[in-house]
PDB file of C-alpha atoms in Angstrom:
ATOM      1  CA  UNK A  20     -29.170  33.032 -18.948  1.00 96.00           C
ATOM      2  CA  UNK A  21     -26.233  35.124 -17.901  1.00 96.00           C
ATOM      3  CA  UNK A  22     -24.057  31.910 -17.208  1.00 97.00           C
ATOM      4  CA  UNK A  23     -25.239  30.622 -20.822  1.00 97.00           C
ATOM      5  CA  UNK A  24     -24.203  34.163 -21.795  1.00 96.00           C
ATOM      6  CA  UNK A  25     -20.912  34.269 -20.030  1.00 97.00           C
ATOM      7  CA  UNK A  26     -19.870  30.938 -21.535  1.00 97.00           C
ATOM      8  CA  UNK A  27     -20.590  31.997 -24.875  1.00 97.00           C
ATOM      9  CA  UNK A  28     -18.070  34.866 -24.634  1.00 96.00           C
ATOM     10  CA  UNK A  29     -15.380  33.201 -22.973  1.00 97.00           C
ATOM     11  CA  UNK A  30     -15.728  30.699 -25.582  1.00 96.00           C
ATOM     12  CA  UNK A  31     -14.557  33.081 -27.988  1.00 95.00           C
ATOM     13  CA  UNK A  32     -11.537  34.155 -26.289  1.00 94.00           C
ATOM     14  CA  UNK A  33     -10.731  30.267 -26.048  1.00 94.00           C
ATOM     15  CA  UNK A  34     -10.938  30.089 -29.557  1.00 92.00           C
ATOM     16  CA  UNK A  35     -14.347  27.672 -29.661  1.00 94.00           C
ATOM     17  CA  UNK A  36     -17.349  29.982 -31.306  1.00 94.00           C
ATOM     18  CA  UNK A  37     -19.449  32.352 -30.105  1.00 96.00           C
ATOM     19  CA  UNK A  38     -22.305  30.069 -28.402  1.00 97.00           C
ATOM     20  CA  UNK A  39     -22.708  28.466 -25.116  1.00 98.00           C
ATOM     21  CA  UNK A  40     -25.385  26.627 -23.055  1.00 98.00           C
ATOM     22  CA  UNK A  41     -26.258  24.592 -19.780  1.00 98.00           C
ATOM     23  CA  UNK A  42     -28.833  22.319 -18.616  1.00 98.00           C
ATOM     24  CA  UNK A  43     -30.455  22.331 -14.989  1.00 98.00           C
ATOM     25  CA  UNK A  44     -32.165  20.322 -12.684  1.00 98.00           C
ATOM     26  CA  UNK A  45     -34.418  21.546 -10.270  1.00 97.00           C
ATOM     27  CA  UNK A  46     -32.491  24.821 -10.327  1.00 96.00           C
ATOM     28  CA  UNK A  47     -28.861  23.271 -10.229  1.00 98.00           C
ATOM     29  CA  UNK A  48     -26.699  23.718 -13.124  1.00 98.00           C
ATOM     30  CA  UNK A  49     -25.886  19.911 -14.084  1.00 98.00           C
ATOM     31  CA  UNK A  50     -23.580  20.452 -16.702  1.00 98.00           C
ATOM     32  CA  UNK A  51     -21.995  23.324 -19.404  1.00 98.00           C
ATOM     33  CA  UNK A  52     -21.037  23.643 -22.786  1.00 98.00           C
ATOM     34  CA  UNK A  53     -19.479  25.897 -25.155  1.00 98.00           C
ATOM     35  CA  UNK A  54     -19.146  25.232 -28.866  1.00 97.00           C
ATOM     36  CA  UNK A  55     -16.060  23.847 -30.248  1.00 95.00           C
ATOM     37  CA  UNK A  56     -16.741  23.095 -33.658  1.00 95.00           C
ATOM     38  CA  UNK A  57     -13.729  24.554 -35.450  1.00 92.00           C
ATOM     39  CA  UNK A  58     -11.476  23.720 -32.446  1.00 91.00           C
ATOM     40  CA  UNK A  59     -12.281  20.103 -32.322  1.00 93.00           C
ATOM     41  CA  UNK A  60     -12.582  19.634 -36.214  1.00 94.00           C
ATOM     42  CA  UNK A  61     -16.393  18.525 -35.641  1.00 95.00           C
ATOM     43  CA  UNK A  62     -19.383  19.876 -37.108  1.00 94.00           C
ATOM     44  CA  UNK A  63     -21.305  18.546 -34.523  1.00 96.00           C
ATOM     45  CA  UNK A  64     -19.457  19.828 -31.593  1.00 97.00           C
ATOM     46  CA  UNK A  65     -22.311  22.663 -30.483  1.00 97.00           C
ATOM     47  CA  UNK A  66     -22.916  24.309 -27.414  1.00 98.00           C
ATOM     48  CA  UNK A  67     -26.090  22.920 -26.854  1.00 98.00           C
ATOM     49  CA  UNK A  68     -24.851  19.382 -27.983  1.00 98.00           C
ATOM     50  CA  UNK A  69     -22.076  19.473 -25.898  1.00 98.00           C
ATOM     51  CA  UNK A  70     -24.038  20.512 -22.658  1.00 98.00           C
ATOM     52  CA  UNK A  71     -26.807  17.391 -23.300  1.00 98.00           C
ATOM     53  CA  UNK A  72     -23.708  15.096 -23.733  1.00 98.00           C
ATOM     54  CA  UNK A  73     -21.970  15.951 -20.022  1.00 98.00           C
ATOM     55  CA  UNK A  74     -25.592  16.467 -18.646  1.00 98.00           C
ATOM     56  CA  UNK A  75     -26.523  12.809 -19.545  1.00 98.00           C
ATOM     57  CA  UNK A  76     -22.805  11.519 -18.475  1.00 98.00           C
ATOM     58  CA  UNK A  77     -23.329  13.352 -15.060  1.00 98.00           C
ATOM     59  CA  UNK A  78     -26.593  12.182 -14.390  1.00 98.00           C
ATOM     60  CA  UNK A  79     -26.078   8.885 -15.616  1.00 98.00           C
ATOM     61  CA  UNK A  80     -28.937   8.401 -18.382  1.00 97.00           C
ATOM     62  CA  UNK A  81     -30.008   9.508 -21.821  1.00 96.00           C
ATOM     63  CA  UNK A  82     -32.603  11.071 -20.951  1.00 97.00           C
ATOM     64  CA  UNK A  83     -32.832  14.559 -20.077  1.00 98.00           C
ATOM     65  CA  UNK A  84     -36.688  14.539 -18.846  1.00 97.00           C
ATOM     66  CA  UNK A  85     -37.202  17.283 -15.829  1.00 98.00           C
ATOM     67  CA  UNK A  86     -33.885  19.362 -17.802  1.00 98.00           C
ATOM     68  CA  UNK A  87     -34.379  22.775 -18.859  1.00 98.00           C
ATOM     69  CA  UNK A  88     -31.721  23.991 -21.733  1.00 98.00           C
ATOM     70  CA  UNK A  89     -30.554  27.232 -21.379  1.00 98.00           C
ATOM     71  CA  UNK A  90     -28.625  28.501 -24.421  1.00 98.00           C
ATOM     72  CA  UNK A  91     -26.895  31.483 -25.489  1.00 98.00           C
ATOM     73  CA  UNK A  92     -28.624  31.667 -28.777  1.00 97.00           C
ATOM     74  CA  UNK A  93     -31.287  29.771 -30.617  1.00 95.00           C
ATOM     75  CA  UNK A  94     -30.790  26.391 -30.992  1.00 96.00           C
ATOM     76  CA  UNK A  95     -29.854  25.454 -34.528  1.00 94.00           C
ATOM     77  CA  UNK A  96     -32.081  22.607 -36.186  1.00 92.00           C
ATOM     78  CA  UNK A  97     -29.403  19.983 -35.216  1.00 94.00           C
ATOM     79  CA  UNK A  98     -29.292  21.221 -31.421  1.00 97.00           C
ATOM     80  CA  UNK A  99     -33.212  21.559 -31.348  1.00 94.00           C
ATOM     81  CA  UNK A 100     -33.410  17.762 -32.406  1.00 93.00           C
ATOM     82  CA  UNK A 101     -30.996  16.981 -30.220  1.00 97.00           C
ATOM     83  CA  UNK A 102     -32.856  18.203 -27.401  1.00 97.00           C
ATOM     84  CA  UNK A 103     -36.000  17.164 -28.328  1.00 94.00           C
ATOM     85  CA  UNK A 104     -34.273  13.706 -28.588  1.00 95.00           C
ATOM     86  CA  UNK A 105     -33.088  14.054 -24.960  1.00 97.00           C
ATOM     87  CA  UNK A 106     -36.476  14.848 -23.694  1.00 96.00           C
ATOM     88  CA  UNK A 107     -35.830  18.216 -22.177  1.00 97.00           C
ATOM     89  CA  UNK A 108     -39.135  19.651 -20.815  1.00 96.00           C
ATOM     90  CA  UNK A 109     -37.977  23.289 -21.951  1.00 97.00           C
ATOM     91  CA  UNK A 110     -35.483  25.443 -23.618  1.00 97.00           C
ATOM     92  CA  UNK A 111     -34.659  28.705 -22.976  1.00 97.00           C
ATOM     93  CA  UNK A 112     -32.616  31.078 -25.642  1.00 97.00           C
ATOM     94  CA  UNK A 113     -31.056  35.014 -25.611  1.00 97.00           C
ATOM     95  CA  UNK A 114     -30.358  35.825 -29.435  1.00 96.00           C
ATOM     96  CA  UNK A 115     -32.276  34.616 -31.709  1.00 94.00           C
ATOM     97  CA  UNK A 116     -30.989  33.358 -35.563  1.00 92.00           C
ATOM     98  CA  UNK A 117     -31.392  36.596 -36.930  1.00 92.00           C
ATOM     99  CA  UNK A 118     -28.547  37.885 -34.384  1.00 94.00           C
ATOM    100  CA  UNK A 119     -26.500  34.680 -35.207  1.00 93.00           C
ATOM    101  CA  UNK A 120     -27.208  35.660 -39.278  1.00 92.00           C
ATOM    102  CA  UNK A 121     -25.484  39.305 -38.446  1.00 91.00           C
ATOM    103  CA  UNK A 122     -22.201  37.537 -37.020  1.00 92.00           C
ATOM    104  CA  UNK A 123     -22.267  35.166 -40.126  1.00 90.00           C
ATOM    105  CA  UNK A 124     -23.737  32.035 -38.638  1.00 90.00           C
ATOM    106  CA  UNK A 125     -26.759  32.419 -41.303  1.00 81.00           C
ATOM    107  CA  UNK A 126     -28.708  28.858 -40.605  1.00 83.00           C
ATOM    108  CA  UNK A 127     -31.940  29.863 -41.926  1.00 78.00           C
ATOM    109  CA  UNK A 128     -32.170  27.365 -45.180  1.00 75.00           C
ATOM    110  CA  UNK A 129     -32.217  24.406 -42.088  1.00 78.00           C
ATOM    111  CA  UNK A 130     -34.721  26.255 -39.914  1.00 78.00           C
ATOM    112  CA  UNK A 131     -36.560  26.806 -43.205  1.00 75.00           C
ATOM    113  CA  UNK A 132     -36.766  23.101 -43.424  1.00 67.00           C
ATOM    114  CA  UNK A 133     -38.540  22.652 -39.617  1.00 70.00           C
ATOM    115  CA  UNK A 134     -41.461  25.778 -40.456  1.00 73.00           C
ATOM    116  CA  UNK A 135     -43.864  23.434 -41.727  1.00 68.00           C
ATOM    117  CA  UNK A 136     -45.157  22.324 -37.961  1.00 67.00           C
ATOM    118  CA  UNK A 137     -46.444  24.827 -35.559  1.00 71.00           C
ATOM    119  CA  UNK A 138     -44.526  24.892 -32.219  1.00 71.00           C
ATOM    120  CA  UNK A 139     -47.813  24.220 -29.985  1.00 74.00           C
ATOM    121  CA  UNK A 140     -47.188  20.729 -31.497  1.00 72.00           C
ATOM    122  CA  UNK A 141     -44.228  19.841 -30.447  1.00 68.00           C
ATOM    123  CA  UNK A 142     -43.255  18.069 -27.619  1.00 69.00           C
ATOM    124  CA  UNK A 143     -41.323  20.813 -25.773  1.00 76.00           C
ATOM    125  CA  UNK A 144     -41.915  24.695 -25.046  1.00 81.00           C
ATOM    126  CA  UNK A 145     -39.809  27.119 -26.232  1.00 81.00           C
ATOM    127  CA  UNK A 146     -39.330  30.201 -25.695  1.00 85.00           C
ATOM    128  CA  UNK A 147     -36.813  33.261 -26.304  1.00 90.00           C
ATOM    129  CA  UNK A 148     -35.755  35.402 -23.480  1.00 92.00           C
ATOM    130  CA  UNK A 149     -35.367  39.286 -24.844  1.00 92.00           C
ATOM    131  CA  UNK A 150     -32.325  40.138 -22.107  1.00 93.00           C
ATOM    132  CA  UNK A 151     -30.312  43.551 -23.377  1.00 93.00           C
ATOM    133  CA  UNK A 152     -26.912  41.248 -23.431  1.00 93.00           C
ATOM    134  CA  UNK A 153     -27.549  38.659 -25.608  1.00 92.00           C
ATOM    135  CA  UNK A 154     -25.415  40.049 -28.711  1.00 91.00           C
ATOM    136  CA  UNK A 155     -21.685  39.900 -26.253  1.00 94.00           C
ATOM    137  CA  UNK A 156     -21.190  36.603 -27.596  1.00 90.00           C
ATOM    138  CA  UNK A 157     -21.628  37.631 -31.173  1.00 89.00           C
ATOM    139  CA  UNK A 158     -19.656  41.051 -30.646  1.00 93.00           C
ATOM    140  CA  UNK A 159     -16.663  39.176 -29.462  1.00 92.00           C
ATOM    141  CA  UNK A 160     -16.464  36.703 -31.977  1.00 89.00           C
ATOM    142  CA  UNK A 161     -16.715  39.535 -35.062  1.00 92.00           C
ATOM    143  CA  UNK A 162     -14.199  41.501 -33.022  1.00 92.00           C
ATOM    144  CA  UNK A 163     -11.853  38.552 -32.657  1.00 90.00           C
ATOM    145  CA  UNK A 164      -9.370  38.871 -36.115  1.00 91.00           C
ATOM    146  CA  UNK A 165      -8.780  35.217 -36.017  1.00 90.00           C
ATOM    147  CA  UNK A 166     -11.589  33.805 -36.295  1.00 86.00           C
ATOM    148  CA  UNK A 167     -12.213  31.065 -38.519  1.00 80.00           C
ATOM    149  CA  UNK A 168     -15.568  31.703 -40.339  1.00 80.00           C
ATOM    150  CA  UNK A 169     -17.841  28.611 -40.809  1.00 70.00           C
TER     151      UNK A 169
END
């Protein structure tokens, strides 16, 4: 989580947002991503997305069955799709959208739009991780003056 945590931040000093994530592999790190949606001009350019994308190019396949997701925040509906698309057995997440909402990444309307199914019916766990550092990411970015808001 710290890595996930780490990228996040440096992201925003890179000018990509304030969000990063990795997947691993029987305890290796297989592949990083930070989020570069305003830097590459594409909305779906997400941490998360980004990490399943070189994770499937490393290992060679689409499908990310055995993969954990570890992300810096909780995957947006788009990103939680996406995994669940890739087959990751589990994903793994420090702030939660309510942090994200403080820093001006307010997604609730989507998640809003993926409440009406419990979560012991889906076909991956998830689970939040309550670690004391898992604002950094956000602090940076609403420190950083140039942000561009999205």
């Amino acid at each position: 989580m710290d890595e996930a945590i780490r990228i996040a931040t440096t992201s925003v000093a890179n000018g990509g947002g304030p969000f990063g994530a990795l997947v691993a592999k029987d305890g290796e790190i297989v592949a990083l991503g930070n989020n570069q949606v305003t830097a590459n001009l594409d909305p779906t350019a997400h941490a998360e997305v980004s990490a399943m994308r070189a994770a499937c190019q490393k290992l060679n396949t689409f499908s990310l069955e055995g993969c954990v997701l570890v992300t810096s925040c909780e995957p947006c509906p788009m990103c939680l799709s996406s995994a669940l698309w890739a087959r990751v057995d589990r994903i793994v997440f420090a702030a939660d959208r309510d942090d994200a909402a403080v820093a001006g990444f307010d997604d609730r309307k989507f998640y809003d739009l993926f409440e009406k199914r419990p979560q012991e019916l889906w076909p991956a766990t998830i689970e939040r991780l309550d670690v004391p550092n898992r604002n950094e990411p956000f602090e940076a970015w609403l420190a950083k003056s140039d942000r561009i808001d999205y």
